[in-house]
Short mmCIF file of C-alpha atoms in Angstrom, two decimals:
data_model
loop_
_atom_site.label_atom_id
_atom_site.label_comp_id
_atom_site.label_asym_id
_atom_site.label_seq_id
_atom_site.Cartn_x
_atom_site.Cartn_y
_atom_site.Cartn_z
CA VAL O 1 -0.21 80.26 7.21
CA SER O 2 -1.75 83.45 5.94
CA THR O 3 -4.02 85.71 7.94
CA GLN O 4 -7.04 87.48 6.55
CA SER O 5 -8.26 90.54 8.43
CA THR O 6 -12.03 90.90 8.79
CA GLY O 7 -12.68 94.07 10.77
CA SER O 8 -11.21 93.66 14.22
CA LYS O 9 -10.61 89.90 13.85
CA GLU O 10 -7.97 87.96 11.98
CA GLU O 11 -8.87 84.57 10.54
CA LEU O 12 -6.22 81.93 9.99
CA GLU O 13 -6.05 80.19 6.64
CA ASN O 14 -4.25 77.10 5.41
CA PHE O 15 -0.94 77.64 3.68
CA TYR O 16 -0.50 76.05 0.28
CA PHE O 17 2.56 75.15 -1.73
CA SER O 18 3.15 76.43 -5.23
CA GLU O 19 3.66 74.20 -8.25
CA ASP O 20 7.37 75.00 -8.28
CA VAL O 21 7.79 73.69 -4.72
CA ILE O 22 5.78 70.57 -5.52
CA GLU O 23 7.75 69.83 -8.70
CA ASN O 24 11.09 70.50 -6.95
CA SER O 25 10.40 68.99 -3.54
CA PRO O 26 13.33 68.29 -1.16
CA SER O 27 12.99 64.56 -1.84
CA LYS O 28 13.32 65.02 -5.60
CA GLN O 29 16.32 67.26 -5.07
CA GLU O 30 18.03 64.37 -3.24
CA GLY O 31 17.35 61.85 -6.00
CA VAL O 32 13.96 60.38 -5.06
CA ASP O 33 11.77 59.95 -8.15
CA SER O 34 8.16 61.13 -8.33
CA GLU O 35 6.64 57.65 -8.19
CA THR O 36 8.55 56.66 -5.06
CA GLU O 37 7.66 59.90 -3.32
CA GLU O 38 3.99 59.45 -4.15
CA LYS O 39 3.96 55.85 -2.88
CA LEU O 40 5.65 56.87 0.36
CA ARG O 41 3.10 59.63 0.87
CA ILE O 42 0.25 57.18 0.40
CA PHE O 43 1.94 54.66 2.69
CA GLY O 44 2.41 57.23 5.46
CA CYS O 45 -1.19 58.43 5.22
CA GLU O 46 -2.44 54.84 5.40
CA LEU O 47 -0.38 54.33 8.56
CA ILE O 48 -2.00 57.43 10.07
CA GLN O 49 -5.48 56.21 9.12
CA GLU O 50 -4.87 52.71 10.50
CA ALA O 51 -3.42 54.01 13.77
CA GLY O 52 -6.32 56.42 14.19
CA ILE O 53 -8.86 53.63 13.74
CA MET O 54 -7.10 51.45 16.33
CA LEU O 55 -6.97 54.38 18.76
CA ARG O 56 -10.65 55.20 18.04
CA LEU O 57 -9.86 58.76 17.08
CA PRO O 58 -12.37 60.87 15.10
CA GLN O 59 -11.84 61.32 11.38
CA VAL O 60 -10.91 64.97 11.77
CA ALA O 61 -7.90 64.03 13.95
CA MET O 62 -6.66 61.58 11.30
CA ALA O 63 -7.16 64.18 8.57
CA THR O 64 -5.19 66.76 10.56
CA GLY O 65 -2.32 64.30 10.98
CA GLN O 66 -2.31 63.57 7.23
CA VAL O 67 -2.20 67.27 6.34
CA LEU O 68 0.74 67.82 8.72
CA PHE O 69 2.45 64.80 7.18
CA HIS O 70 2.21 66.27 3.66
CA ARG O 71 3.36 69.70 4.83
CA PHE O 72 6.40 68.30 6.59
CA TYR O 73 7.62 66.37 3.56
CA TYR O 74 7.41 69.46 1.36
CA LEU O 75 9.85 71.03 3.79
CA ASN O 76 12.09 67.96 4.26
CA SER O 77 13.19 64.92 2.33
CA PHE O 78 12.08 61.33 2.74
CA LYS O 79 15.75 60.39 2.88
CA LYS O 80 16.37 62.55 5.92
CA TYR O 81 13.49 61.40 8.10
CA ASN O 82 11.90 57.97 8.24
CA VAL O 83 8.34 57.91 6.94
CA LYS O 84 7.12 55.65 9.77
CA ASP O 85 8.43 57.94 12.51
CA VAL O 86 6.91 61.01 10.87
CA ALA O 87 3.56 59.27 10.32
CA PHE O 88 3.31 58.25 13.97
CA ALA O 89 4.34 61.70 15.15
CA SER O 90 1.75 63.25 12.81
CA ILE O 91 -1.19 61.32 14.26
CA PHE O 92 0.18 61.99 17.75
CA LEU O 93 0.28 65.73 17.05
CA GLY O 94 -3.04 65.70 15.20
CA SER O 95 -4.84 64.17 18.18
CA LYS O 96 -3.52 66.98 20.37
CA LEU O 97 -4.59 69.71 17.97
CA GLU O 98 -8.12 68.30 17.70
CA GLU O 99 -8.31 67.81 21.50
CA ASN O 100 -8.76 64.05 21.26
CA GLN O 101 -5.53 63.02 22.89
CA ARG O 102 -4.85 59.50 24.08
CA LYS O 103 -2.27 58.26 26.58
CA LEU O 104 1.27 57.99 25.32
CA ARG O 105 1.53 54.29 26.09
CA GLU O 106 -1.60 53.65 23.98
CA PHE O 107 0.12 55.24 20.98
CA LEU O 108 3.26 53.20 21.56
CA ASN O 109 1.32 49.94 21.92
CA VAL O 110 -0.56 50.59 18.68
CA PHE O 111 2.60 51.55 16.78
CA ASN O 112 4.41 48.47 18.05
CA HIS O 113 1.49 46.23 17.06
CA MET O 114 1.30 47.74 13.57
CA MET O 115 5.00 47.31 12.91
CA GLN O 116 4.91 43.70 14.06
CA LEU O 117 1.99 42.94 11.75
CA ARG O 118 3.65 44.56 8.75
CA SER O 119 6.99 42.84 9.44
CA GLY O 120 5.41 39.41 9.83
CA ILE O 121 6.70 39.07 13.40
CA LYS O 122 4.67 37.26 16.02
CA HIS O 123 2.75 39.71 18.17
CA LYS O 124 4.41 40.47 21.49
CA PRO O 125 3.01 43.18 23.78
CA LEU O 126 5.24 46.13 24.52
CA GLU O 127 6.39 46.04 28.12
CA ILE O 128 6.20 49.37 29.91
CA GLY O 129 9.63 50.37 31.17
CA SER O 130 11.54 48.14 28.78
CA GLN O 131 14.39 49.43 26.64
CA LYS O 132 12.27 49.27 23.47
CA TYR O 133 9.53 51.25 25.19
CA TRP O 134 11.88 54.09 26.11
CA GLU O 135 13.48 54.10 22.65
CA MET O 136 10.08 54.39 20.92
CA LYS O 137 8.98 57.09 23.34
CA ASP O 138 12.13 59.17 22.82
CA GLN O 139 11.87 58.81 19.03
CA LEU O 140 8.22 59.88 19.01
CA ILE O 141 8.82 62.99 21.13
CA LYS O 142 11.95 63.88 19.17
CA THR O 143 10.16 63.63 15.81
CA GLU O 144 7.25 65.72 17.09
CA ARG O 145 9.65 68.49 18.14
CA ILE O 146 11.38 68.42 14.75
CA MET O 147 8.03 68.73 12.95
CA LEU O 148 6.95 71.69 15.06
CA LYS O 149 10.30 73.42 14.63
CA ASP O 150 10.49 72.97 10.84
CA MET O 151 6.88 74.09 10.35
CA GLY O 152 7.45 77.10 12.60
CA PHE O 153 4.65 75.94 14.94
CA GLN O 154 2.17 76.84 12.18
CA VAL O 155 -0.11 73.86 12.62
CA PHE O 156 -3.49 75.38 11.86
CA VAL O 157 -5.54 73.11 9.59
CA GLU O 158 -8.87 73.93 8.00
CA HIS O 159 -10.78 70.93 6.62
CA PRO O 160 -13.35 70.83 3.80
CA TYR O 161 -15.88 68.91 5.92
CA LYS O 162 -17.84 71.97 7.02
CA TYR O 163 -18.01 73.25 3.44
CA LEU O 164 -19.17 69.86 2.23
CA VAL O 165 -22.06 69.77 4.72
CA ASN O 166 -23.15 73.33 3.89
CA TYR O 167 -22.95 72.81 0.12
CA LEU O 168 -24.99 69.61 0.32
CA ALA O 169 -27.65 71.43 2.32
CA ILE O 170 -27.78 74.23 -0.25
CA LEU O 171 -28.16 71.71 -3.08
CA LYS O 172 -30.72 69.77 -1.00
CA LEU O 173 -28.63 66.60 -1.18
CA ASP O 174 -27.86 66.17 2.52
CA ASP O 175 -30.34 63.29 2.89
CA SER O 176 -29.33 61.43 -0.27
CA SER O 177 -26.54 58.96 -1.00
CA VAL O 178 -24.52 61.73 -2.63
CA GLY O 179 -23.49 63.02 0.79
CA GLN O 180 -22.00 59.73 1.93
CA LYS O 181 -20.26 59.16 -1.40
CA ALA O 182 -18.77 62.64 -1.37
CA TRP O 183 -17.66 62.16 2.24
CA ASN O 184 -15.82 58.97 1.26
CA TYR O 185 -14.07 60.73 -1.61
CA LEU O 186 -13.04 63.50 0.76
CA ASN O 187 -11.52 61.02 3.24
CA ASP O 188 -9.58 59.31 0.44
CA SER O 189 -8.32 62.65 -0.91
CA TYR O 190 -6.07 63.10 2.13
CA ARG O 191 -3.79 60.37 0.81
CA THR O 192 -2.89 62.70 -2.05
CA ASN O 193 -1.26 66.13 -1.89
CA ILE O 194 -4.36 68.06 -2.97
CA CYS O 195 -4.87 69.19 0.65
CA VAL O 196 -1.74 71.37 0.33
CA ARG O 197 -2.39 72.47 -3.28
CA PHE O 198 -6.07 73.46 -3.50
CA LYS O 199 -8.30 75.45 -1.19
CA THR O 200 -10.79 73.61 0.95
CA PRO O 201 -14.03 74.95 -0.69
CA ILE O 202 -12.82 73.75 -4.09
CA ILE O 203 -12.01 70.29 -2.70
CA ALA O 204 -15.49 69.99 -1.15
CA THR O 205 -17.11 71.06 -4.42
CA SER O 206 -15.05 68.53 -6.37
CA CYS O 207 -16.14 65.67 -4.09
CA ILE O 208 -19.80 66.57 -4.63
CA TYR O 209 -19.14 66.77 -8.37
CA MET O 210 -17.58 63.27 -8.39
CA ALA O 211 -20.35 61.71 -6.28
CA ALA O 212 -23.11 63.17 -8.46
CA ARG O 213 -21.42 61.95 -11.64
CA VAL O 214 -20.91 58.41 -10.31
CA LEU O 215 -24.47 58.11 -8.95
CA GLN O 216 -25.88 59.82 -12.09
CA ILE O 217 -27.75 62.49 -10.17
CA PRO O 218 -28.33 65.59 -12.31
CA LEU O 219 -27.39 68.99 -10.92
CA PRO O 220 -28.18 72.40 -12.44
CA GLU O 221 -25.73 73.46 -15.15
CA GLN O 222 -27.44 76.63 -16.45
CA PRO O 223 -25.90 78.44 -14.69
CA PRO O 224 -23.31 75.93 -13.41
CA TRP O 225 -23.87 75.08 -9.77
CA TRP O 226 -20.14 74.99 -8.93
CA GLU O 227 -19.74 78.67 -9.76
CA LEU O 228 -21.96 79.42 -6.78
CA PHE O 229 -19.20 78.01 -4.55
CA GLY O 230 -16.31 79.72 -6.35
CA ALA O 231 -14.98 76.62 -8.16
CA SER O 232 -14.01 76.10 -11.78
CA LYS O 233 -14.54 73.10 -14.04
CA ASP O 234 -10.82 72.69 -14.77
CA LYS O 235 -9.80 72.52 -11.11
CA MET O 236 -12.62 70.09 -10.29
CA ASP O 237 -11.52 67.79 -13.13
CA GLU O 238 -7.92 67.95 -11.91
CA ILE O 239 -8.88 67.09 -8.32
CA ALA O 240 -11.16 64.29 -9.55
CA TRP O 241 -8.28 62.87 -11.59
CA TYR O 242 -5.97 62.76 -8.56
CA ILE O 243 -8.60 61.01 -6.41
CA THR O 244 -9.71 58.43 -9.00
CA ARG O 245 -6.06 57.66 -9.74
CA LEU O 246 -5.75 56.26 -6.23
CA TYR O 247 -8.17 53.43 -6.99
CA SER O 248 -6.14 52.21 -9.96
CA MET O 249 -2.86 52.05 -8.01
CA SER O 250 -1.56 48.99 -6.19
CA LYS O 251 -1.40 48.87 -2.41
CA ALA O 252 1.31 51.16 -1.11
CA VAL O 253 4.22 49.46 0.66
CA TYR O 254 7.20 50.74 2.57
CA ILE O 255 10.18 51.57 0.35
CA PRO O 256 13.46 51.89 2.28
CA LEU O 257 15.65 54.64 0.86
CA ASP O 258 18.76 53.80 2.90
CA LYS O 259 21.02 50.87 1.92
CA ASP O 260 21.40 49.58 5.48
CA GLU O 261 17.67 49.87 6.01
CA SER O 262 16.92 47.97 2.79
CA LYS O 263 19.21 45.13 3.90
CA SER O 264 17.47 44.87 7.27
CA SER O 265 14.03 44.90 5.61
CA ASN O 266 15.08 42.08 3.28
CA GLU O 267 16.32 40.03 6.24
CA VAL O 268 13.04 40.55 8.07
CA SER O 269 11.07 39.54 5.00
CA GLN O 270 13.13 36.35 4.64
CA LEU O 271 12.63 35.48 8.30
CA SER O 272 8.91 36.09 8.05
CA GLY O 273 8.66 33.90 4.92
CA LYS O 274 7.31 36.73 2.79
CA GLN O 275 8.73 38.24 -0.37
CA SER O 276 10.27 41.66 -0.06
CA PRO O 277 8.28 44.32 -1.91
CA ILE O 278 11.47 45.94 -3.25
CA SER O 279 13.85 43.18 -4.31
CA PRO O 280 12.42 40.20 -6.22
CA LYS O 281 13.08 36.67 -5.04
CA SER O 282 16.30 35.27 -6.46
CA PRO O 283 16.40 31.85 -8.24
CA SER O 284 18.74 30.43 -5.61
CA ALA O 285 16.30 31.29 -2.82
CA SER O 286 14.58 27.89 -3.01
CA LEU O 287 17.92 26.10 -2.63
CA SER O 288 18.86 28.18 0.39
CA GLU O 289 15.46 27.47 1.93
CA GLU O 290 16.01 23.70 1.55
CA ILE O 291 19.43 23.99 3.21
CA ASP O 292 17.90 25.95 6.08
CA GLN O 293 15.20 23.30 6.52
CA GLN O 294 17.79 20.52 6.62
CA GLN O 295 19.81 22.40 9.21
CA GLN O 296 16.71 22.93 11.31
CA GLN O 297 15.88 19.20 11.13
CA GLN O 298 19.42 18.28 12.21
CA GLN O 299 19.22 20.68 15.12
CA GLN O 300 15.89 19.19 16.18
CA GLN O 301 17.33 15.66 16.05
CA GLN O 302 20.35 16.69 18.13
CA GLN O 303 18.08 18.32 20.65
CA GLN O 304 15.99 15.16 20.91
CA LEU O 305 19.13 13.03 21.51
CA LEU O 306 20.28 15.41 24.24
CA ASN O 307 16.88 15.16 25.92
CA VAL O 308 17.03 11.32 25.81
CA ASN O 309 20.53 11.29 27.34
CA LYS O 310 19.42 13.62 30.11
CA ARG O 311 16.50 11.35 30.91
CA GLN O 312 18.75 8.30 31.07
CA ALA O 313 21.31 10.02 33.27
CA SER O 314 18.76 11.29 35.73
CA PRO O 315 16.80 8.80 37.95
CA PRO O 316 13.38 8.02 36.57
CA GLN O 317 10.49 9.78 38.06
CA SER O 318 8.56 6.55 38.68
CA SER O 319 11.27 5.14 41.00
CA SER O 320 11.31 8.31 43.00
CA THR O 321 7.58 8.19 43.38
CA SER O 322 7.69 4.51 44.36
CA SER O 323 10.39 5.21 46.94
CA ASN O 324 8.25 7.96 48.35
CA VAL O 325 5.29 5.60 48.53
CA SER O 326 7.35 2.85 50.23
CA GLY O 327 8.73 5.36 52.70
CA ASN O 328 5.25 6.51 53.54
CA SER O 329 4.05 2.93 54.04
CA SER O 330 7.00 2.11 56.34
CA ARG O 331 6.21 5.13 58.43
CA ARG O 332 2.63 4.00 58.72
CA ASP O 333 3.77 0.53 59.84
CA ASN O 334 6.02 2.01 62.48
CA ARG O 335 3.18 4.11 63.76
CA LYS O 336 0.95 1.03 64.01
CA GLU O 337 3.61 -0.92 65.93
CA THR O 338 4.11 1.88 68.41
CA SER O 339 0.34 2.19 68.91
CA ASP O 340 0.04 -1.58 69.48
CA ARG O 341 2.84 -1.55 72.03
CA SER O 342 1.26 1.29 73.91
CA ARG O 343 -2.04 -0.58 74.02
CA LYS O 344 -0.37 -3.74 75.36
CA SER O 345 1.50 -1.82 78.02
CA ARG O 346 -1.77 -0.23 79.12
CA ARG O 347 -3.41 -3.63 79.42
CA HIS O 348 -0.56 -5.01 81.50
CA ARG O 349 -0.76 -2.05 83.83
CA HIS O 350 -4.47 -2.53 84.25
CA VAL O 351 -4.02 -6.24 85.08
CA ARG O 352 -1.29 -5.47 87.56
CA ARG O 353 -3.46 -2.92 89.28
CA ARG O 354 -6.33 -5.42 89.60
CA SER O 355 -4.04 -8.10 90.97
CA SER O 356 -2.54 -5.74 93.53
CA ARG O 357 -6.03 -4.73 94.70
CA GLN O 358 -7.09 -8.34 95.15
CA ASP O 359 -3.97 -9.15 97.17
CA ARG O 360 -4.63 -6.23 99.47
CA GLU O 361 -8.22 -7.34 100.12
CA LYS O 362 -7.03 -10.88 100.99
CA ASP O 363 -4.48 -9.53 103.45
CA ARG O 364 -7.19 -7.49 105.16
CA GLU O 365 -9.41 -10.53 105.51
CA ARG O 366 -6.61 -12.55 107.07
CA ARG O 367 -5.80 -9.88 109.59
CA SER O 368 -9.39 -9.52 110.56
#
C-alpha cells in the first residue's frame, strides 16, 4: 500500500503487482500452469460471491474479499494453502473491513452448506459444539491470521464503484441502462486479476466503455471522453478483453493440487454419483457400478430375512394385545362379582334388621 501526501493528510492507495510478479507468481514457480491458476482464482471468487449472497452481505464486502483473495495468492502458492479455506477467510475478513460482520456460526453454517452442495452430499445442519464445528472454526481463524500476517496487515481496498457513479453523472448516463450494464461488468471483473493490476479509475472507465459499445450508445470522441478520466484506449481494450474472456470460459470447478486430496475428491464424486471434473470416467466404471448394485441388493435381501426371523422369534403383537384385552375383561368381571356380593350382603342385613325389629315389637305386646 502506497501513501500519497496531500498537505497535512496522507491518503491510502491500493497496491498493485507488476507484470513480472504476475508472470512469475508463487504458484507458477511451484509448477502450477497458468490455466489452472486462472481457474482456481475464478473458482475462489465465485465461492466468495455465493457465500456473500447467502449471508446477505453488500456487494462492496464481497468485492473486498475478492481483492484480498487475489492479493494473497500473489504472495503465496495455491499448493501451499487450500483455495476453499482462503476464499472463506477472505469473505470473513472482508465483512469485517466493510463493517458488515455476521456471527461466526452463520459463516460456518453457510460454508458447510456450500461444501455439501458441491460435494453432492445430503444436506445436514452443522451442530454447534460438534467436532466438525470446532475444526471449521479453528481453520477459519487460523487462515485469517495467516492472510493478515503475509499481507502485513495492509488490507486497505479502494473500489471503482465511486468513480463509476461520478463518471456516469459527468457523462449524463446515470439514468440510462449504461449504468446498470457497467455496474454488472464491474462486479464480474473481480473474478479476474485486473483489480490488482490496474488502477480503479481506469477500471471504472473501461466498464463504461464496454457498456456503451454493447448498447450502441455514442459517446464523444473528439476529443476522446476517456482522456478526461485519465485512461488510455490500449488499457481499456486490455481490460475489456479480460472481462469478455470470462463469458467464453466454462464454469470454474475445484481442481485439487495434492495427490491425496485428488483421491478423496474422486471418491466423493463416485459416492455422489457424479463424474469428477478432473479425471474422466473409466470404461470399467459401469461394470463396477453393476457389481455395487448387486451387492446392495444382496445386503437388502439379507436384511429382510433377518427382520422376518426376528418377527417369528418374538411373540406377535396381536397376541399381546389380545391377552391385554382378556386380562382387562377378567378384571371387569371380578369387579362385577364383588359388587354383586356386596349388594346381596346389604340386602340380607336389611332383612335381618327388619325381622329383629318385628320380633321385638311382638315381645313387647306379649308382655303388655
